[in-house]
Structure formats: C-alpha cells, structure tokens
Coordinates of C-alpha atoms and ligand atoms in Angstrom, one line a residue:
Chain A
M1 CA -15.1 55.5 76.4
T2 CA -15.4 59.3 75.6
S3 CA -11.9 60.6 77.0
I4 CA -8.7 60.8 74.9
L5 CA -5.9 58.8 75.7
I6 CA -2.8 61.0 75.8
R7 CA 0.1 59.0 75.0
G8 CA 2.0 59.1 78.2
R9 CA 2.6 55.3 79.4
E10 CA 4.4 54.5 75.9
T11 CA 6.3 57.6 75.5
S12 CA 7.7 57.6 79.4
G13 CA 8.3 53.8 79.2
L14 CA 6.6 53.5 82.6
P15 CA 6.6 49.9 84.1
A16 CA 2.8 50.3 84.2
T17 CA 1.9 47.1 82.8
A18 CA 4.6 45.2 84.2
T19 CA 2.9 42.2 86.0
V20 CA 4.1 40.9 89.2
K21 CA 5.7 38.1 88.1
A22 CA 8.1 37.4 85.1
P23 CA 6.4 37.5 81.9
P24 CA 5.1 34.0 81.0
V25 CA 6.6 31.7 78.3
T26 CA 3.4 29.8 77.4
T27 CA -0.2 29.5 77.9
A28 CA -2.0 27.2 80.3
I29 CA -5.6 28.0 79.0
E30 CA -6.8 29.7 75.9
F31 CA -10.1 30.2 74.8
R32 CA -10.3 30.6 71.0
D33 CA -13.0 32.3 69.6
V34 CA -15.6 30.6 71.9
S35 CA -19.2 31.0 71.6
K36 CA -22.2 29.0 73.5
T37 CA -25.7 29.3 72.6
F38 CA -28.2 27.5 75.0
V39 CA -31.1 26.0 73.0
T40 CA -34.2 25.2 75.1
R41 CA -37.3 23.8 73.8
R42 CA -38.9 27.8 72.8
T43 CA -35.8 30.0 72.8
S44 CA -32.1 29.9 72.3
F45 CA -30.0 32.0 74.6
S46 CA -26.2 32.9 73.6
A47 CA -24.4 32.7 76.9
L48 CA -21.0 33.6 75.3
T49 CA -20.1 35.5 72.0
N50 CA -16.7 35.0 70.2
V51 CA -15.1 35.1 73.6
S52 CA -10.9 35.0 72.9
L53 CA -8.4 35.1 75.6
S54 CA -5.1 33.8 77.0
I55 CA -4.2 32.4 80.3
P56 CA -0.7 32.6 81.1
R57 CA 0.9 29.6 82.9
G58 CA 1.6 30.5 86.4
D59 CA -1.1 33.4 86.7
I60 CA -3.8 33.9 89.1
F61 CA -6.3 35.2 86.4
G62 CA -9.5 36.5 87.7
I63 CA -12.8 36.8 85.6
V64 CA -15.0 39.3 87.0
G65 CA -18.6 40.1 85.8
Y66 CA -22.1 41.0 87.2
S67 CA -24.3 37.6 87.5
G68 CA -25.6 36.2 84.2
A69 CA -22.5 37.4 82.5
G70 CA -21.5 34.2 81.5
K71 CA -18.6 33.6 83.4
S72 CA -19.4 30.2 84.9
T73 CA -20.4 28.7 81.4
L74 CA -16.8 30.1 80.3
L75 CA -15.1 28.5 83.1
R76 CA -16.8 25.2 82.9
T77 CA -15.7 25.0 79.5
V78 CA -12.0 24.6 80.6
N79 CA -13.0 21.3 81.9
A80 CA -15.6 20.6 79.2
L81 CA -18.5 20.3 81.8
E82 CA -19.5 22.8 79.2
R83 CA -18.8 22.4 75.4
P84 CA -18.6 25.7 73.2
T85 CA -21.3 25.6 70.4
S86 CA -17.9 27.1 68.4
G87 CA -14.9 27.9 68.7
S88 CA -12.2 25.8 71.1
V89 CA -10.7 25.7 74.4
F90 CA -7.1 24.6 75.0
V91 CA -5.5 23.7 78.4
N92 CA -1.7 23.1 77.9
G93 CA -2.0 23.2 74.3
H94 CA -4.4 20.0 73.9
E95 CA -7.8 21.2 72.9
I96 CA -9.7 19.7 75.6
S97 CA -12.9 20.8 73.9
A98 CA -12.3 18.1 71.0
L99 CA -11.9 15.4 73.8
R100 CA -14.6 12.8 74.4
G101 CA -14.9 9.5 76.5
R102 CA -11.6 8.2 78.7
A103 CA -9.3 11.0 77.3
L104 CA -11.6 13.5 78.5
Y105 CA -11.7 12.1 82.0
Q106 CA -7.9 11.7 82.1
A107 CA -7.6 15.2 81.1
R108 CA -10.0 16.3 83.9
Q109 CA -7.9 14.7 86.5
R110 CA -5.6 17.2 85.8
I111 CA -7.6 20.0 86.1
G112 CA -8.8 20.8 89.9
M113 CA -12.0 22.6 90.4
I114 CA -13.7 24.2 93.4
F115 CA -17.2 25.3 93.7
Q116 CA -19.3 27.9 95.6
Q117 CA -21.1 25.3 97.3
F118 CA -17.6 23.3 97.9
N119 CA -19.8 20.1 96.6
L120 CA -18.2 17.5 98.8
L121 CA -19.4 14.1 99.0
Q122 CA -21.4 14.3 102.5
S123 CA -21.1 10.0 102.8
R124 CA -17.4 10.2 103.2
T125 CA -14.9 11.8 105.5
V126 CA -12.5 14.4 104.8
F127 CA -10.0 12.0 104.0
A128 CA -11.9 9.8 101.6
N129 CA -13.1 13.0 99.9
I130 CA -9.3 13.8 99.2
A131 CA -8.7 10.2 98.3
Y132 CA -11.5 10.1 95.7
P133 CA -9.6 11.8 93.1
L134 CA -6.5 9.6 93.7
A135 CA -8.7 6.5 93.4
L136 CA -9.6 7.6 90.0
A137 CA -6.3 8.2 88.9
G138 CA -5.7 4.8 90.0
V139 CA -2.9 5.4 92.7
A140 CA -2.0 2.8 95.1
K141 CA -3.1 2.8 98.7
P142 CA 0.0 3.5 100.5
E143 CA 0.5 6.5 98.3
V144 CA -2.9 7.7 98.7
V145 CA -2.4 8.0 102.6
D146 CA 0.9 9.7 102.3
R147 CA -0.5 11.9 99.6
V148 CA -3.6 13.0 101.5
E149 CA -1.7 13.6 104.9
E150 CA 0.3 15.7 102.7
L151 CA -2.4 17.6 101.4
L152 CA -4.4 18.0 104.9
E153 CA -1.2 19.5 106.1
F154 CA -1.2 22.1 103.4
V155 CA -4.6 23.4 103.7
G156 CA -4.1 23.0 107.5
L157 CA -6.7 20.3 108.3
S158 CA -4.9 17.3 109.7
D159 CA -6.9 17.1 112.5
K160 CA -10.2 17.1 110.7
A161 CA -9.2 13.6 108.4
F162 CA -12.0 11.7 110.1
A163 CA -14.4 14.2 110.4
Y164 CA -17.5 14.5 107.9
P165 CA -18.3 17.4 106.0
S166 CA -21.4 18.1 107.5
R167 CA -19.2 18.8 110.7
L168 CA -17.1 21.5 109.0
S169 CA -17.5 25.1 108.8
G170 CA -17.7 26.9 105.5
G171 CA -14.0 27.7 105.4
Q172 CA -12.8 24.3 106.5
K173 CA -15.4 22.7 103.7
Q174 CA -13.4 24.9 101.4
R175 CA -10.3 24.0 102.4
V176 CA -11.1 20.3 101.9
G177 CA -12.5 21.3 98.3
I178 CA -8.7 22.7 97.5
A179 CA -7.0 20.0 99.0
R180 CA -9.4 17.2 97.0
A181 CA -8.8 19.8 93.7
L182 CA -4.9 19.5 94.3
A183 CA -4.9 16.0 94.9
N184 CA -3.5 14.7 91.3
R185 CA -1.1 17.7 91.3
P186 CA -2.9 19.4 88.7
D187 CA -1.6 21.9 86.2
V188 CA -4.3 24.3 86.4
L189 CA -6.9 24.9 89.2
I190 CA -10.2 26.5 88.4
S191 CA -12.6 28.3 90.7
D192 CA -16.4 29.2 90.4
E193 CA -17.1 31.7 92.9
A194 CA -15.4 29.3 95.3
T195 CA -15.4 32.5 98.1
S196 CA -18.7 33.8 97.4
A197 CA -20.4 31.8 99.9
L198 CA -18.0 32.6 102.9
D199 CA -17.4 35.5 105.0
P200 CA -15.0 38.2 104.7
D201 CA -12.5 36.7 107.3
T202 CA -13.1 33.2 105.8
T203 CA -12.9 34.4 102.4
A204 CA -9.4 35.9 103.3
E205 CA -8.2 33.1 104.3
V206 CA -8.8 31.0 101.7
L207 CA -7.7 33.3 99.3
E208 CA -4.4 33.3 101.1
L209 CA -4.3 29.4 100.6
L210 CA -5.1 30.2 97.0
K211 CA -2.3 32.3 96.6
R212 CA -0.1 30.0 98.5
T213 CA -1.2 27.1 96.1
N214 CA -0.2 29.1 93.3
A215 CA 3.5 30.3 94.6
E216 CA 4.4 26.9 96.0
Y217 CA 3.0 24.5 93.1
G218 CA 2.9 27.1 90.2
I219 CA -0.5 26.1 89.6
T220 CA -2.5 28.4 87.5
I221 CA -5.5 29.7 88.7
A222 CA -8.5 31.1 86.7
L223 CA -11.2 32.1 89.1
V224 CA -14.4 33.3 88.4
T225 CA -16.1 35.8 90.6
H226 CA -18.4 38.9 90.8
E227 CA -16.8 40.3 93.7
I228 CA -14.1 42.6 92.4
D229 CA -12.3 42.6 95.7
V230 CA -11.3 39.0 95.1
V231 CA -9.6 39.9 92.0
R232 CA -8.1 42.9 93.6
S233 CA -6.4 40.7 96.6
I234 CA -4.9 37.8 94.4
A235 CA -5.1 38.1 90.6
D236 CA -2.4 39.2 88.3
R237 CA -4.6 39.5 85.2
V238 CA -8.1 40.4 85.1
A239 CA -10.8 40.0 82.6
V240 CA -14.1 41.7 82.7
M241 CA -17.0 40.1 81.3
E242 CA -20.3 41.3 80.5
R243 CA -23.6 39.7 78.7
G244 CA -21.4 36.9 77.1
E245 CA -18.3 39.0 76.0
V246 CA -15.0 39.9 77.5
V247 CA -15.3 43.6 77.2
E248 CA -11.6 44.5 79.0
H249 CA -8.8 42.7 80.0
G250 CA -5.0 43.2 81.1
T251 CA -2.7 42.9 84.2
A252 CA -5.1 43.7 87.4
Y253 CA -2.7 46.5 87.8
R254 CA -3.6 48.3 84.2
V255 CA -7.5 47.3 84.8
F256 CA -7.4 48.6 88.2
S257 CA -5.6 51.8 87.3
R258 CA -6.7 52.8 84.1
P259 CA -9.9 51.0 83.8
E260 CA -11.2 51.5 80.2
H261 CA -14.8 49.7 79.8
P262 CA -17.6 51.5 81.4
T263 CA -18.4 48.2 83.2
T264 CA -14.9 47.7 84.9
R265 CA -15.3 51.3 85.7
R266 CA -18.1 50.6 87.8
F267 CA -16.5 47.4 89.1
V268 CA -13.3 49.2 90.3
S269 CA -15.1 52.4 91.5
S270 CA -16.9 50.1 93.8
V271 CA -14.0 48.9 95.6
L272 CA -11.5 51.8 94.8
Q273 CA -13.1 55.0 95.7
H274 CA -10.5 57.3 93.8
V275 CA -11.7 55.8 90.4
P276 CA -14.8 58.1 89.7
S277 CA -18.1 56.4 88.5
D278 CA -19.4 57.7 85.5
E279 CA -22.0 59.2 87.5
T280 CA -19.6 61.1 89.8
L281 CA -17.6 62.1 86.6
D282 CA -20.8 63.8 85.6
R283 CA -21.3 65.6 88.9
I284 CA -17.5 66.5 88.6
R285 CA -18.0 67.9 85.2
R286 CA -21.0 70.1 86.4
T287 CA -19.1 71.7 89.0
H288 CA -15.8 72.2 87.5
S289 CA -15.7 74.8 84.9
G290 CA -11.7 74.3 84.0
R291 CA -10.2 71.3 81.9
L292 CA -10.3 68.1 83.9
V293 CA -7.5 65.7 83.4
Q294 CA -7.4 62.2 85.3
I295 CA -3.9 61.3 86.2
A296 CA -3.0 57.8 86.9
I297 CA -0.8 57.6 89.8
D298 CA 1.4 54.4 88.6
N299 CA 4.8 55.6 88.9
P300 CA 5.0 55.8 92.8
D301 CA 9.2 56.6 92.2
A302 CA 8.7 59.5 90.2
S303 CA 10.4 62.5 92.1
D304 CA 8.9 65.0 89.9
P305 CA 7.1 67.2 91.5
Y306 CA 4.7 67.4 88.5
L307 CA 1.7 69.1 89.5
S308 CA 3.4 72.2 90.9
R309 CA 6.2 72.2 88.1
I310 CA 3.6 72.3 85.3
S311 CA 1.6 74.9 87.5
R312 CA 4.9 77.1 87.6
E313 CA 5.9 76.5 84.1
H314 CA 2.9 77.0 82.3
G315 CA 1.1 79.2 84.5
V316 CA -2.0 77.3 85.1
D317 CA -3.8 76.4 88.1
A318 CA -4.3 73.0 89.2
T319 CA -6.7 71.9 91.7
V320 CA -7.3 68.2 93.0
V321 CA -11.1 67.5 92.7
F322 CA -11.2 63.6 92.8
G323 CA -8.8 60.6 93.9
G324 CA -6.9 58.5 95.9
V325 CA -4.1 55.9 96.1
S326 CA -4.0 52.2 97.0
E327 CA -1.8 49.5 96.8
I328 CA -2.4 46.5 94.8
A329 CA 0.0 43.3 94.4
A330 CA 2.4 45.2 96.6
K331 CA 2.6 48.3 94.0
L332 CA 0.8 52.0 94.8
F333 CA -1.3 52.9 92.1
G334 CA -4.5 55.3 92.2
S335 CA -5.7 58.2 90.2
L336 CA -6.2 61.9 90.4
I337 CA -8.7 64.0 88.8
V338 CA -7.1 67.4 88.3
E339 CA -8.6 70.6 87.1
L340 CA -6.5 72.9 85.1
S341 CA -7.7 76.3 84.8
G342 CA -6.0 79.0 82.7
D343 CA -5.2 79.9 78.9
D344 CA -6.5 77.1 76.7
R345 CA -2.8 76.9 74.9
A346 CA -1.2 77.1 77.9
V347 CA -3.0 74.0 79.4
D348 CA -2.6 72.2 76.4
A349 CA 1.1 72.7 76.6
A350 CA 0.5 71.6 80.5
I351 CA -1.1 68.2 79.4
R352 CA 1.8 67.3 77.1
D353 CA 3.9 67.8 79.4
L354 CA 2.6 66.0 82.3
A355 CA 2.1 63.3 79.6
R356 CA 6.1 63.2 79.9
T357 CA 5.9 62.2 83.7
V358 CA 2.5 60.1 84.2
S359 CA -0.3 58.6 82.1
V360 CA -2.8 61.5 81.7
T361 CA -5.9 61.2 80.1
E362 CA -8.0 64.3 79.4
V363 CA -11.9 64.0 80.8
P364 CA -13.9 65.9 78.2
H365 CA -16.7 68.2 79.3
G366 CA -20.0 67.5 77.9
Chain B
M1 CA -59.7 -17.6 129.8
D2 CA -58.3 -20.8 131.3
E3 CA -55.1 -22.6 130.7
A4 CA -56.6 -24.5 127.7
Y5 CA -57.3 -21.3 126.1
F6 CA -53.6 -20.5 125.9
T7 CA -52.2 -23.7 124.9
A8 CA -54.2 -23.4 122.0
L9 CA -54.1 -20.0 121.1
I10 CA -50.1 -19.8 121.9
P11 CA -48.9 -22.3 119.1
R12 CA -51.2 -20.5 116.7
I13 CA -49.9 -17.3 117.2
W14 CA -45.9 -18.3 116.6
Q15 CA -47.2 -19.8 113.6
A16 CA -48.9 -16.9 112.3
L17 CA -46.1 -15.0 113.4
A18 CA -43.7 -17.3 111.5
E19 CA -45.9 -17.3 108.4
T20 CA -45.9 -13.4 108.7
G21 CA -41.8 -13.4 109.1
L22 CA -41.5 -15.6 106.2
M23 CA -43.8 -13.4 103.8
V24 CA -42.3 -10.2 104.9
S25 CA -38.9 -11.2 104.8
V26 CA -39.1 -13.2 101.4
S27 CA -41.2 -10.5 99.4
F28 CA -39.0 -7.8 101.3
L29 CA -35.7 -9.1 100.2
L30 CA -36.9 -10.1 96.5
A31 CA -38.9 -7.0 95.9
G32 CA -35.7 -4.9 97.0
I33 CA -33.7 -6.2 94.6
L34 CA -35.9 -5.9 92.1
G35 CA -37.1 -2.4 93.0
V36 CA -33.3 -1.0 93.7
G37 CA -32.6 -2.3 90.4
L38 CA -35.7 -1.1 88.5
G39 CA -35.2 2.3 90.7
L40 CA -31.5 2.5 89.3
L41 CA -32.9 1.9 85.4
L42 CA -35.3 4.3 85.8
Y43 CA -33.0 6.9 87.1
A44 CA -30.0 6.1 84.7
S45 CA -32.3 6.2 81.5
R46 CA -33.7 9.4 82.4
P47 CA -33.1 12.2 79.9
G48 CA -29.5 13.6 80.2
N49 CA -28.5 10.5 82.3
L50 CA -26.0 7.6 81.8
L51 CA -28.2 5.1 79.7
E52 CA -30.9 8.1 78.4
N53 CA -33.4 6.2 76.7
R54 CA -36.7 7.8 76.4
V55 CA -38.5 4.5 75.5
V56 CA -37.1 2.5 78.5
F57 CA -37.6 5.1 80.7
G58 CA -41.2 5.9 79.6
V59 CA -42.3 2.5 79.7
L60 CA -40.9 1.7 83.0
N61 CA -42.5 5.1 84.0
A62 CA -46.1 4.2 82.6
V63 CA -46.0 0.8 84.2
I64 CA -45.1 1.9 88.1
N65 CA -47.8 4.6 87.4
I66 CA -50.4 2.2 86.5
I67 CA -49.6 -0.3 89.3
R68 CA -48.8 1.8 92.5
P69 CA -52.7 3.4 92.7
V70 CA -54.3 0.0 92.3
P71 CA -55.1 -1.5 96.0
F72 CA -53.0 -4.2 97.0
L73 CA -56.3 -6.7 97.5
I74 CA -57.4 -5.9 93.9
V75 CA -53.9 -6.2 92.5
A76 CA -53.5 -9.7 94.5
V77 CA -56.7 -11.1 93.2
S78 CA -56.3 -10.1 89.5
I79 CA -53.0 -11.5 89.4
I80 CA -53.9 -15.3 90.8
P81 CA -53.5 -17.1 87.3
F82 CA -49.8 -15.6 87.4
T83 CA -49.4 -16.7 91.0
R84 CA -50.5 -20.1 90.3
L85 CA -48.0 -20.2 87.7
I86 CA -45.0 -19.5 89.6
V87 CA -45.5 -21.0 93.1
G88 CA -48.4 -23.4 92.0
T89 CA -51.1 -22.4 94.7
S90 CA -52.8 -19.2 95.2
I91 CA -53.6 -20.0 99.0
G92 CA -50.9 -19.6 101.2
P93 CA -48.1 -17.5 102.6
L94 CA -46.1 -18.6 99.5
A95 CA -49.0 -17.2 97.0
A96 CA -49.5 -14.0 98.9
T97 CA -45.6 -13.5 98.6
V98 CA -45.9 -13.0 94.7
P99 CA -48.5 -9.7 94.6
L100 CA -46.5 -8.7 97.7
V101 CA -43.3 -8.8 95.7
L102 CA -45.1 -7.0 93.0
V103 CA -46.6 -4.2 94.8
A104 CA -43.4 -3.3 96.9
S105 CA -41.0 -3.7 93.7
V106 CA -42.9 -0.9 92.2
A107 CA -42.6 1.1 95.3
I108 CA -39.0 0.5 95.7
A109 CA -38.5 1.4 92.2
R110 CA -40.2 5.0 92.6
I111 CA -38.5 5.4 96.1
S112 CA -35.0 4.8 94.7
E113 CA -35.2 6.5 91.8
S114 CA -36.4 9.9 93.8
N115 CA -33.7 9.5 96.0
L116 CA -30.9 9.3 93.4
V117 CA -32.7 12.0 91.4
A118 CA -32.6 14.1 94.5
V119 CA -29.0 13.8 95.4
D120 CA -26.9 16.9 95.0
P121 CA -26.3 18.1 91.5
G122 CA -23.1 19.8 92.8
A123 CA -21.6 16.6 94.2
V124 CA -22.6 15.0 90.7
E125 CA -20.8 18.0 89.1
A126 CA -17.6 17.6 91.0
G127 CA -17.3 13.7 90.2
A128 CA -17.5 14.6 86.6
A129 CA -14.9 17.5 87.1
M130 CA -12.4 15.1 88.9
G131 CA -12.6 12.9 85.8
A132 CA -15.0 10.4 87.0
S133 CA -17.1 8.5 84.2
P134 CA -21.0 8.7 84.6
A135 CA -21.2 5.0 85.5
R136 CA -18.2 5.7 88.3
V137 CA -20.4 8.9 89.2
L138 CA -23.3 6.7 89.5
F139 CA -22.0 3.9 91.7
T140 CA -19.3 5.8 93.7
I141 CA -21.1 9.3 94.2
V142 CA -25.0 8.9 93.6
I143 CA -25.6 5.9 95.1
P144 CA -23.9 6.6 98.4
E145 CA -25.0 9.9 98.8
A146 CA -28.5 8.6 98.4
L147 CA -27.9 5.5 100.7
G148 CA -29.1 7.6 103.8
P149 CA -32.7 8.2 102.6
L150 CA -33.0 5.1 100.7
V151 CA -32.5 3.4 103.9
L152 CA -35.4 5.2 105.3
G153 CA -37.7 4.5 102.4
L154 CA -37.0 0.9 102.6
T155 CA -37.7 0.8 106.0
Y156 CA -41.2 2.2 105.2
I157 CA -41.7 -0.4 102.6
F158 CA -40.9 -2.8 105.2
V159 CA -43.8 -1.5 107.4
A160 CA -45.9 -0.9 104.6
L161 CA -45.4 -5.0 103.7
V162 CA -46.4 -5.8 107.5
D163 CA -49.3 -4.1 106.8
A164 CA -50.0 -5.4 103.6
T165 CA -49.6 -9.3 104.7
A166 CA -52.4 -8.6 107.4
V167 CA -54.5 -7.9 104.3
A168 CA -53.2 -10.6 102.1
G169 CA -54.2 -13.0 105.1
V170 CA -57.7 -12.1 104.5
V171 CA -57.7 -13.7 101.3
G172 CA -56.0 -16.7 102.3
G173 CA -52.2 -15.8 102.8
G174 CA -52.3 -16.8 106.4
G175 CA -50.1 -14.9 108.8
L176 CA -50.8 -12.7 111.8
G177 CA -53.7 -10.8 109.6
H178 CA -55.5 -14.1 109.1
L179 CA -55.3 -15.2 112.6
A180 CA -56.7 -11.9 113.7
I181 CA -59.5 -12.1 111.2
T182 CA -60.4 -15.6 111.7
Y183 CA -59.8 -16.6 115.3
G184 CA -60.4 -13.2 116.9
Y185 CA -62.5 -10.7 114.8
Q186 CA -65.0 -13.2 113.9
R187 CA -65.1 -15.1 117.1
F188 CA -65.5 -11.8 118.9
D189 CA -62.3 -12.8 120.7
W190 CA -60.9 -9.1 121.1
F191 CA -58.1 -10.5 123.6
V192 CA -56.5 -12.2 120.2
V193 CA -56.9 -9.0 118.2
G194 CA -55.5 -7.1 120.8
V195 CA -52.7 -9.6 121.2
I196 CA -52.0 -9.5 117.5
V197 CA -52.4 -5.8 117.0
L198 CA -49.5 -5.4 120.1
I199 CA -47.3 -7.7 118.3
L200 CA -47.9 -5.9 115.1
I201 CA -46.8 -2.8 116.8
V202 CA -43.8 -3.9 118.1
L203 CA -42.8 -5.2 114.8
V204 CA -43.2 -1.9 112.9
Q205 CA -41.8 0.0 115.5
S206 CA -38.4 -2.2 115.8
A207 CA -38.2 -1.7 112.1
Q208 CA -38.3 1.6 112.2
L209 CA -35.7 2.0 114.9
L210 CA -33.4 -0.1 113.1
G211 CA -34.2 1.5 110.0
N212 CA -33.6 4.9 111.3
W213 CA -30.3 3.4 113.0
I214 CA -28.8 2.5 109.9
S215 CA -29.7 5.4 108.0
R216 CA -28.1 7.7 110.5
R217 CA -25.1 5.7 110.2
V218 CA -24.6 5.7 106.3
M219 CA -25.8 9.4 106.2
H220 CA -23.3 11.4 108.4
A221 CA -25.6 14.6 107.6
Ligands
ADP1 N1 -27.7 25.3 81.0 C1 -28.1 26.3 80.8 N2 -29.2 26.3 80.0 C2 -29.8 27.7 79.7 N3 -29.1 29.0 80.0 C3 -28.1 29.1 80.8 C4 -27.6 27.8 81.2 N4 -26.8 27.8 82.0 C5 -26.4 29.4 81.8 N5 -27.4 29.6 81.2 C6 -27.6 31.0 80.9 O1 -26.5 31.8 80.6 C7 -26.2 33.1 81.0 C8 -24.8 33.2 81.8 O2 -24.7 32.0 82.9 P1 -23.5 31.8 83.8 O3 -22.3 31.6 83.0 O4 -24.0 31.0 85.3 O5 -23.4 33.5 84.4 P2 -22.4 34.1 85.6 O6 -21.7 32.9 86.0 O7 -21.6 35.2 85.2 O8 -23.4 34.5 86.7 C9 -27.3 33.3 81.9 O9 -28.1 34.2 81.5 C10 -28.1 31.8 82.1 O10 -29.3 31.9 82.7
MG2 MG1 -21.8 32.2 88.0

C-alpha cells in the first residue's frame, strides 16, 4: 500500500468499524497459526501459511479469494476434513484439530456443512437426506419426523419431502443441503462456494435463506466464495486470502469502504465501481496534476459540507475525479477521489481539516 | 418331424432347461455373495480407504487380474482336481458350477469395486462432514449410492453366466448348451439348435429387463 493514511477515523471517533450486530462476546471459530502443506510423491505444496483468524459467534464471516488461494483448505480444517500440518483450529473453544475417532464424529454432528455441488444422497428422498444426520446422532424416530418436517418448512420444501434429489432444481437441492446441515442444530455452519453453481436469482434466494438461518437460530456462518458479491450481500466480516495467507480482514463495512491490500482493492473494485483499481488509479494520476485524496464516505450522517467548506476556508479547488456511493449492510459507504489544487501548504491544511470530519487518504503521485 | 420326435425332444429340453437353471442360479447366488464380498474388501483395502491395506489390496488385485483374462474353458479344465475335491465329480451340472462360481466371483468383485469407487466423492465427503464413521459411510452411503449400477453389473454377469453354462455344457456340464451340441449340432438337427437358441434369447432378455427394472427402482437418477 503506497498511500499514506491520515488519521481521521480514530480522531473523529466515527462509527466506521462498528458492526451491524453487537460486538461478539465469544469466538465461534479460531484458526491459530494454521499451516497446511500437501505432500505428494514428488512435490510439496504449501496451501496455507500461518493463518490466524477469529470468527466471532453469531457472525456471517466471508472468506474471499481467487481460485487456488486456499479457501476450501482453510474451511475444511473447521470440521477436520483437512488437518493442519501445524497450528490448531478451535470450534466453540474445543480444539477440533486434535480430535480423533468418535469424539471427532460427534463434534462434526454440531458443525453443518454445505457444498457447491450440494452432495445430496441420490438414492434417498429429500426427507431421508435430511433425516440422515439425525439418525447419525441417534435421534428417535418420532422426533426425526417432527424435526424433518420443521426443517422442510423452514427451507420451503414441504411439498418435496418424498421427491428424489434428481428431480430438484439447483436452488432446491441447496435448500435440502441447508436443511440437512441444520438438522442437528449446529452452532456453526460452513459453506464452501454454496452458491457458485447457481444462477443469480437462485443465489439471492439461497443467501436470503442463510441470512435467515443466522438471524433466527444465531448460527455462526463461515462461508468461502470467489464471488465478492456474495460476501457483500451477507457477510458481517470478511477475510481476503491469497496464496495461502489471509492478506486482509475486518468488518465487511471497513474492507469494502477502505480496502487496503491490492487484492482486496481488485475484488472490491470489481463490484463497487467507486473504488478505483490500481490501473484506474494510475490513469487518474497521469491525467490530474493536482494532489489527489481518497475520501471514504462512511459517515452518512455528517451534515458538514466539507468539500465546499475546505475549498472556501483554505482557498483550494476541489474537483471530484472518481467515486460513488453504495449501500452495504443498510449503511451508506463509498469513496471519492478528489483533486485538490492550490498552494501546497493550503492543500496540507485542507487535508488536515478534512481529516477531522471524514477518513481521508492522500494518493501519492508517482 | 412327427409326434414321436417331439415326445422325445420335449422332456430333454425341460431337463436341459432345469440343468441350466440350476447351474446359473446356484453359481450366480454363490458368486454374488463371494464376489460382492471380495469387491467390498477390494474397495475398503484401497489406499486411503477404511481398511487401507496394501498387501490385501495388492494380492486380491493380482489374483483377479490373473484369473479374469483366462478363457472359461481353460479355467474349467485346469481346476478339475479342485472340482473333484469339492463336489466329488468333474462331470455334470454340479461340477460345472465350481468353475462358474470362480469365474463369476472374480468378475463380480471387479464390477462391485469399480461401482463403489465411482460413487460421487462429494456424497462420501458429505457423510464424513455430518459425522458418519468411515464404516457407516461405506454401508449407508457408498453401497446404497452404488446399488443402481451394481444391479446392472450383476445383470451383465447373469447373462454372461447363461452363456458360460452353454460352454460348460460342451465339457460335460449338461444343460441347454450340451443339448444343442449333442442333440442338434452333431446330428445336423438345426431345428433343435434353433429352439434352444430361442430359449436362451428369451432367458437373457428377461433377465436383462428384470435387471433394468430393479436398477431403475434403486437408482432414482
Ligand atoms: N489434496 C490436495 N493435494 C494437493 N494439493 C492440494 C490438495 N487440496 C488442495 N490443494 C492445492 O492447494 C491449493 C489451494 O486449494 P483450495 O483450498 O481448494 O483453494 P480455493 O478453495 O481457494 O480455490 C490449490 O493450489 C490446490 O491445488
Ligand atoms: Mg475452493
């Protein structure tokens, strides 16, 4: 990151990093210095390198990254489908990466998982698919029937109870997958690209269902996706992965409004046009000779007409050269790149003044 | 072809049909049990699976690969001492059953294994993720998911057995094949050959239809 952060958020005490929900008291999932090396006959490949990350209880936590970044590998350590080469993974305070045999099988019953390809059992009806994990947990027959009916109702598939998966649409299959994952009332739900095989409308429906799952049952959801849009629409917090490392993480609001790592910026700019990609930034630098500042629009309540005010008070010209404002988690955010022209010292003063109201970052030339 | 011709032929055909039925059903039943069992063992002992065991897997694999390409006739002849040991004779339908079981078991083992291996790894992974033990995954996910294609594979073996019994007939096994050769072919009675071939076609066709129906019932694809 080449730009200089001028302290604005901290001094002005803006609620930029406040989450949509109350701050979590405990941690649902914790990755502690997790590394994973895949060793094949000839080569060894480091898929995860010292990943440390905490996922607060009750959150929807999005893990984004390009294909091959190590997202699935990381997610699969949560239910020990993959074991870290070093480091440990805690789920609800228990070290899942240390469990073996029966203890592990029992722990997995409390961790729901949904998949890109749904992974339903083709030889069983929808009802039997959802009942499967209940049988594993030794739930009594009459209870199983009640629970499955309740789940079918929750995912809106009561009329498909005795259909076979091959007769369902992709969205319906994923609903069954979700119902199955929720059967044993898990504390944690993990999702590996659960909407990546679905069309946009169906994706929205499934995400809505996940949101409802999180809101109604308070289940912590960790979801992995290469689609930043998925994260934008439901995640409270985001981690960005690249080459086996978490390169940036924070609240969705912060990551989207002030992406720091180049990869994050690339992701964010692909869906939010107001954050310039590094290429766009270069072009702006070439075509504007004045000093450039990036202003984060993350204080929508501010009534301060800051642009016209600094222009008037410091005698500088302020021109918006790039930007936009959108909404995430019911909050406005965005960013503007403003060109400030005038006497260097006046511009300095104007920037300091701006920083009292908004979060402002100078974009260096060159 | 007069009435005497038919009164002589018809009981022979019934008897041959009964012999063929006995050979096919007994060997199919025994080979089914043995073959599916071996197939399961082969699958489970594969590297990375439930009972991972390189020695068991390697030996089973090698034995199957050695027996499978050998023509049935040669297998039948070369295991005659073993057949005598088991059923006390090397002639007749019961004796023919021994090499039939051997050959069919090996084929069924391979077919079972490949159908088990072909089960969607996603379904297996879902089972593990839900907290099913590897044994539970094998019996409640892998086998049920493999059942549809497995039934088709078994049907194929059933048909192959009908064919093999005809060959067994030539080497003294009795049955429809034996009748077709001794009563038809060697006496230039093409009518008998035609009737027997027709019976075999009906037998095979019914078996195939039944197999298709069962596999559709269990597959739901
Ligand atoms: N079982 C494995 N053996 C060897 N390499 C693997 C294995 N699983 C994943 N990898 C490698 O690890 C890297 C990260 O994979 P993955 O976690 O699936 O990435 P993502 O989900 O972000 O696309 C990839 O380069 C992949 O090829
Ligand atoms: Mg992946």
